[in-house]
Short mmCIF file of C-alpha atoms in Angstrom, two decimals:
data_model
loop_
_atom_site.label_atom_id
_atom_site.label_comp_id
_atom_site.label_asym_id
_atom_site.label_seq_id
_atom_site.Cartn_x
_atom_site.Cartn_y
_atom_site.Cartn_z
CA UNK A 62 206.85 -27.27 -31.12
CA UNK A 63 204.67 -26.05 -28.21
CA UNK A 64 206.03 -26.92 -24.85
CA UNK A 65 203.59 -29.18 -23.51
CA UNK A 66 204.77 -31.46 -26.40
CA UNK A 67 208.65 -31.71 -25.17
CA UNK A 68 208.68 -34.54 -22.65
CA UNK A 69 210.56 -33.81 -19.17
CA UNK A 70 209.43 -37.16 -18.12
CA UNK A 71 213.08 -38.90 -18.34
CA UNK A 72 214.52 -35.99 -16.70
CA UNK A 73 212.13 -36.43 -13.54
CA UNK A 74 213.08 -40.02 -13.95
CA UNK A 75 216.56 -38.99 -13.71
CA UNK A 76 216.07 -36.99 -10.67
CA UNK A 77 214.04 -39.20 -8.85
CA UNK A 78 216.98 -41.85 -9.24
CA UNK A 79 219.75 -39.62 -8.46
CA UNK A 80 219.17 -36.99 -6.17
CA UNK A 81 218.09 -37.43 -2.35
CA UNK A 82 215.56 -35.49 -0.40
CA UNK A 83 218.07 -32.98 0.84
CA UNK A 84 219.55 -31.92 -3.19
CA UNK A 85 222.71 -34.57 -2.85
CA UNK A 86 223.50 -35.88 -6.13
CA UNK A 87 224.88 -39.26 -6.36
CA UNK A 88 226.70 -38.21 -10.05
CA UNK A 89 228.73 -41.12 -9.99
CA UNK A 90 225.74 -42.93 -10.95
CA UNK A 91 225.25 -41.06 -13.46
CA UNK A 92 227.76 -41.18 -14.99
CA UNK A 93 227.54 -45.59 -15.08
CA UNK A 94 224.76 -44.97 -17.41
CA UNK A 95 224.26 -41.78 -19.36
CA UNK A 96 221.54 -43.09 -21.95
CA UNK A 97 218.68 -41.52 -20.25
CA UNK A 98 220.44 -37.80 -19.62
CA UNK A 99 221.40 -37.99 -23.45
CA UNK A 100 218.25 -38.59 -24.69
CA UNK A 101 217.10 -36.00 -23.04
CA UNK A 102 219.74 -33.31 -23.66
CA UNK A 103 219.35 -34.61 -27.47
CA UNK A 104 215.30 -33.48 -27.09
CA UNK A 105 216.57 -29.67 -26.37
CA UNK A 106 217.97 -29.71 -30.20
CA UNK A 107 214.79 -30.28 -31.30
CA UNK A 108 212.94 -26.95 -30.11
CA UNK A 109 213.61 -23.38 -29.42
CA UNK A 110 210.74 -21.60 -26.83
CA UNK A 111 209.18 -19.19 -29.27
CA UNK A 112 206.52 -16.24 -28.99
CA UNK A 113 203.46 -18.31 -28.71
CA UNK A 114 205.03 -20.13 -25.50
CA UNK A 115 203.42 -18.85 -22.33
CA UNK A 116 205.88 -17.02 -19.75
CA UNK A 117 205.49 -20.22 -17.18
CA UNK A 118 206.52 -22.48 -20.69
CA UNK A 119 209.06 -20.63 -20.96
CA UNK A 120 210.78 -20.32 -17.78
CA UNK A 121 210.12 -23.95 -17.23
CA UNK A 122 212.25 -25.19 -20.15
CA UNK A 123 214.92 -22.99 -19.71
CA UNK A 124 215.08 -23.71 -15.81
CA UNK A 125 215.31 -27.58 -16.79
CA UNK A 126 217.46 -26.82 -19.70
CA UNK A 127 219.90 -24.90 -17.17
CA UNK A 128 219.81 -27.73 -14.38
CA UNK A 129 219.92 -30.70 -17.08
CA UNK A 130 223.30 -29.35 -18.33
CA UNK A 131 224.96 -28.60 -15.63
CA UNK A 132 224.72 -32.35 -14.86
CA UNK A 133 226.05 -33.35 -17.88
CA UNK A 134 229.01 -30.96 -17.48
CA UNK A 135 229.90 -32.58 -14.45
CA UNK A 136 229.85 -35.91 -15.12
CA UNK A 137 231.66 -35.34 -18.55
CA UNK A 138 234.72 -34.32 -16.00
CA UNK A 139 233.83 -36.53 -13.27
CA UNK A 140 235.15 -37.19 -10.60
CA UNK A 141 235.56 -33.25 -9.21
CA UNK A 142 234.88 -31.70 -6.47
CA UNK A 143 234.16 -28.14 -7.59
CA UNK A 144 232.43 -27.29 -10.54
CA UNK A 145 235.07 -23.98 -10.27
CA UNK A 146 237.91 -27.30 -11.62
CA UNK A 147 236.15 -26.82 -14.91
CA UNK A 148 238.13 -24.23 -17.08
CA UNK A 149 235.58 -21.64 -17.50
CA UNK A 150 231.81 -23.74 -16.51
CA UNK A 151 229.79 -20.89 -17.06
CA UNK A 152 231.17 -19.65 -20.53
CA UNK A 153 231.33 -23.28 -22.31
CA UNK A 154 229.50 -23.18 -25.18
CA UNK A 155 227.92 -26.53 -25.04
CA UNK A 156 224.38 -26.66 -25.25
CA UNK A 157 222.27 -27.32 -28.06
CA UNK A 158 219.37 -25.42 -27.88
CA UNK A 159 217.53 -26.03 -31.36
CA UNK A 160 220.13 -24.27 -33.83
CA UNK A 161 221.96 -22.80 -31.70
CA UNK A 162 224.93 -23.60 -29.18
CA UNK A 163 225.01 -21.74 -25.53
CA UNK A 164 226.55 -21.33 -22.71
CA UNK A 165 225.00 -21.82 -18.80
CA UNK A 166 225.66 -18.34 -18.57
CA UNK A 167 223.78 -17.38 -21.90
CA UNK A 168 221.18 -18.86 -20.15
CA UNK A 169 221.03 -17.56 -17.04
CA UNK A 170 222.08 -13.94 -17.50
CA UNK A 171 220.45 -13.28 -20.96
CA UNK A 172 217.38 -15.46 -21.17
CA UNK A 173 216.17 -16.08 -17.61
CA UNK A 174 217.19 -13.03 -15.42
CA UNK A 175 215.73 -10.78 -18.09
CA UNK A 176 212.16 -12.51 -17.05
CA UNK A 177 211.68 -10.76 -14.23
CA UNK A 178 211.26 -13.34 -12.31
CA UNK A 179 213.50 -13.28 -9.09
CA UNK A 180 212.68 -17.05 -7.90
CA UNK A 181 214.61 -18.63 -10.57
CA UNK A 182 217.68 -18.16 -8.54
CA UNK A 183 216.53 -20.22 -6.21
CA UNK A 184 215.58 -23.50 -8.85
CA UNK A 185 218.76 -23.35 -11.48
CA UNK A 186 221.45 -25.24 -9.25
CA UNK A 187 225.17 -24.78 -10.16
CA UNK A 188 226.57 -27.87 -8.56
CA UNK A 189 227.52 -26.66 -5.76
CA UNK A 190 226.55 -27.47 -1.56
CA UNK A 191 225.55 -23.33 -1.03
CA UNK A 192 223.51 -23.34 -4.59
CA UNK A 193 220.01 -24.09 -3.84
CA UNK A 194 218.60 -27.74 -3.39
CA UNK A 195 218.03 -29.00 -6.86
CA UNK A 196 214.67 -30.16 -6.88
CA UNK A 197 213.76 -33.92 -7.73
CA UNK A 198 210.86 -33.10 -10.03
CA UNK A 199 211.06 -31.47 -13.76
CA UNK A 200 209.28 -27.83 -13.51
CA UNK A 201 206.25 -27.78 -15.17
CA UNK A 202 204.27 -24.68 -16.56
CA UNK A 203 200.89 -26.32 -15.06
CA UNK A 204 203.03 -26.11 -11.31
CA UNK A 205 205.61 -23.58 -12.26
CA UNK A 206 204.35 -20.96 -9.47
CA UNK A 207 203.97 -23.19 -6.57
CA UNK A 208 207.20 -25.05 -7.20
CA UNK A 209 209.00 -21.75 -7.19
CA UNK A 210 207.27 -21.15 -4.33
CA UNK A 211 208.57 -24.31 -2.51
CA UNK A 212 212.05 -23.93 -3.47
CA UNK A 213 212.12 -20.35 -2.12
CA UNK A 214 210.51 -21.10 1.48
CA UNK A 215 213.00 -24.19 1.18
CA UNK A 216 216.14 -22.39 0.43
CA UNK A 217 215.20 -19.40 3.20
CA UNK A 218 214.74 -21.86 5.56
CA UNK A 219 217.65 -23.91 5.30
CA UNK A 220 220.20 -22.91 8.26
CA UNK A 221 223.03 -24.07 5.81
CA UNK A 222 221.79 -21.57 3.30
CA UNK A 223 220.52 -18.55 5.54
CA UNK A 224 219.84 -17.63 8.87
CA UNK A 225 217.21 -15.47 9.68
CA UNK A 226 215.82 -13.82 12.50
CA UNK A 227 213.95 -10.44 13.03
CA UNK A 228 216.47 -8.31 13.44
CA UNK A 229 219.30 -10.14 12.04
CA UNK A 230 220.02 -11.60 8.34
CA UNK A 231 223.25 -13.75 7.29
CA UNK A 232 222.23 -14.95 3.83
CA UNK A 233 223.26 -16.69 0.95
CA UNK A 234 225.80 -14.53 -1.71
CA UNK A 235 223.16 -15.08 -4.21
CA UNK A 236 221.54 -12.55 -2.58
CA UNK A 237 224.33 -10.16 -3.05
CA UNK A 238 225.39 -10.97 -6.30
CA UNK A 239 221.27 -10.72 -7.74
CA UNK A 240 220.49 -7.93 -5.82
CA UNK A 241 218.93 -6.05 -8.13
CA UNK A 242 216.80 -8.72 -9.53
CA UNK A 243 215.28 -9.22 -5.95
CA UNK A 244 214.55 -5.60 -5.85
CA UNK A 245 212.32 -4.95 -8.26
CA UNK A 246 208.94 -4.65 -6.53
CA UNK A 247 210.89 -3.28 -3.11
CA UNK A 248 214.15 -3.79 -0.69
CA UNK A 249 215.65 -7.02 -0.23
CA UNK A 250 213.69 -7.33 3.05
CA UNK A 251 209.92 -6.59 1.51
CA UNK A 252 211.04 -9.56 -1.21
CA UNK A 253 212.47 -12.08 1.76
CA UNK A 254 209.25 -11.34 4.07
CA UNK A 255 207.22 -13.09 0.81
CA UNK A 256 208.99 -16.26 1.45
CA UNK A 257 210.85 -16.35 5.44
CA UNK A 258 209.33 -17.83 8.29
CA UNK A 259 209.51 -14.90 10.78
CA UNK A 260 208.84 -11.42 10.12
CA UNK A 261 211.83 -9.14 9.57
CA UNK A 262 212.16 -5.73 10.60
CA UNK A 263 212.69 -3.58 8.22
CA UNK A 264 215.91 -2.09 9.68
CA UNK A 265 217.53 -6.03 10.08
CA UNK A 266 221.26 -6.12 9.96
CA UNK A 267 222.20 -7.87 6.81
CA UNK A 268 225.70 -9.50 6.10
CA UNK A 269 226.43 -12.26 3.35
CA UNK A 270 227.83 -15.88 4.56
CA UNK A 271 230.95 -17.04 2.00
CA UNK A 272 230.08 -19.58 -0.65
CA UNK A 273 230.85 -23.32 -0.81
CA UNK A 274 231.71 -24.47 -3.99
CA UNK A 275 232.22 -27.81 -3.33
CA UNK A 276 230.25 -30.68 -5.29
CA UNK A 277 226.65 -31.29 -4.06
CA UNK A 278 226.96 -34.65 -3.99
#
């Protein structure tokens, strides 16, 4: 199956209903009716991205596939208030993807970080208030770049997130614990100066705020 024949429609559906302008997710609705989510979690048994995919295909489906489970391994513990209540979130092999069953972190650290492409950190959302804002819209290979592209500038620009000024950087962990994979064209500064609203100097004091891991919802 070719990617533009798997349908993320009831997954923007899903978001649309259940997650507000600022990434809050109102699980507990969610989890009141979880037809539509399993539907679409069923779809990802169907398929496995292959070599005649494009890179943006690609990216997109795992991206979604990433975000769409981590919903649905909330609300199957629901109510929590840290995905870290989970016995081991990230490891859980859980997810049917065609044949095979992964983990989130199968996903992340083996499919999608071997891309080489930095800006997925900022669209796969681990549940928690310091991940980025999960987006309300399915990524798309048609809009893949620019919706990258808006959840970077968003996430840079959130005070909550990061605070940055020209001479002085407290930023998200993320940025610490993916270092390398934001350095792969530069520093850390050349990458953030693609995406922050002011200009940083390159010799910008940088220190790491500490993560919440509470429930984005």
């Amino acid at each position: 199956m070719r990617s533009q024949h798997f349908d993320n429609s009831q997954w923007t559906s899903i978001l649309q209903n259940h997650v507000s302008n600022d990434g809050h997710v109102d699980y507990k609705a969610i989890t009141l009716n979880t037809k539509k989510l399993d539907t679409y979690l069923n779809s990802f048994s169907k398929v496995t991205p292959n070599n005649t995919w494009t890179k943006n295909e690609t990216l997109a489906f795992w991206i979604n596939a990433y975000n769409a489970f981590t919903i649905k391994l909330i609300i199957d513990n629901y109510p929590i208030k840290s995905i870290k209540n989970i016995k081991n979130p990230w490891d859980k092999k859980f997810i049917k993807i065609g044949t095979q069953t992964m983990s989130l972190n199968h996903i992340e650290h083996d499919i999608l970080r071997k891309m080489s492409e930095p800006r997925i950190h900022f669209a796969i959302v681990c549940a928690s208030v310091s991940c980025p804002r999960l987006q309300n819209e399915a990524f798309s290979a048609s809009k893949l770049d620019s919706q990258l592209d808006k959840a970077a500038f968003e996430f840079l620009s959130d005070f909550t997130k990061n605070n940055i000024t020209e001479n002085n950087l407290s930023l998200s962990k993320i940025f610490q614990w993916f270092s390398k994979d934001f350095k792969q064209k530069g520093d850390l500064i050349h990458f953030l100066n693609l995406y922050a609203q002011v200009k940083i100097s390159k010799n910008a004091k940088i220190k790491f705020k500490d993560y919440n891991w509470n429930l984005n919802d």
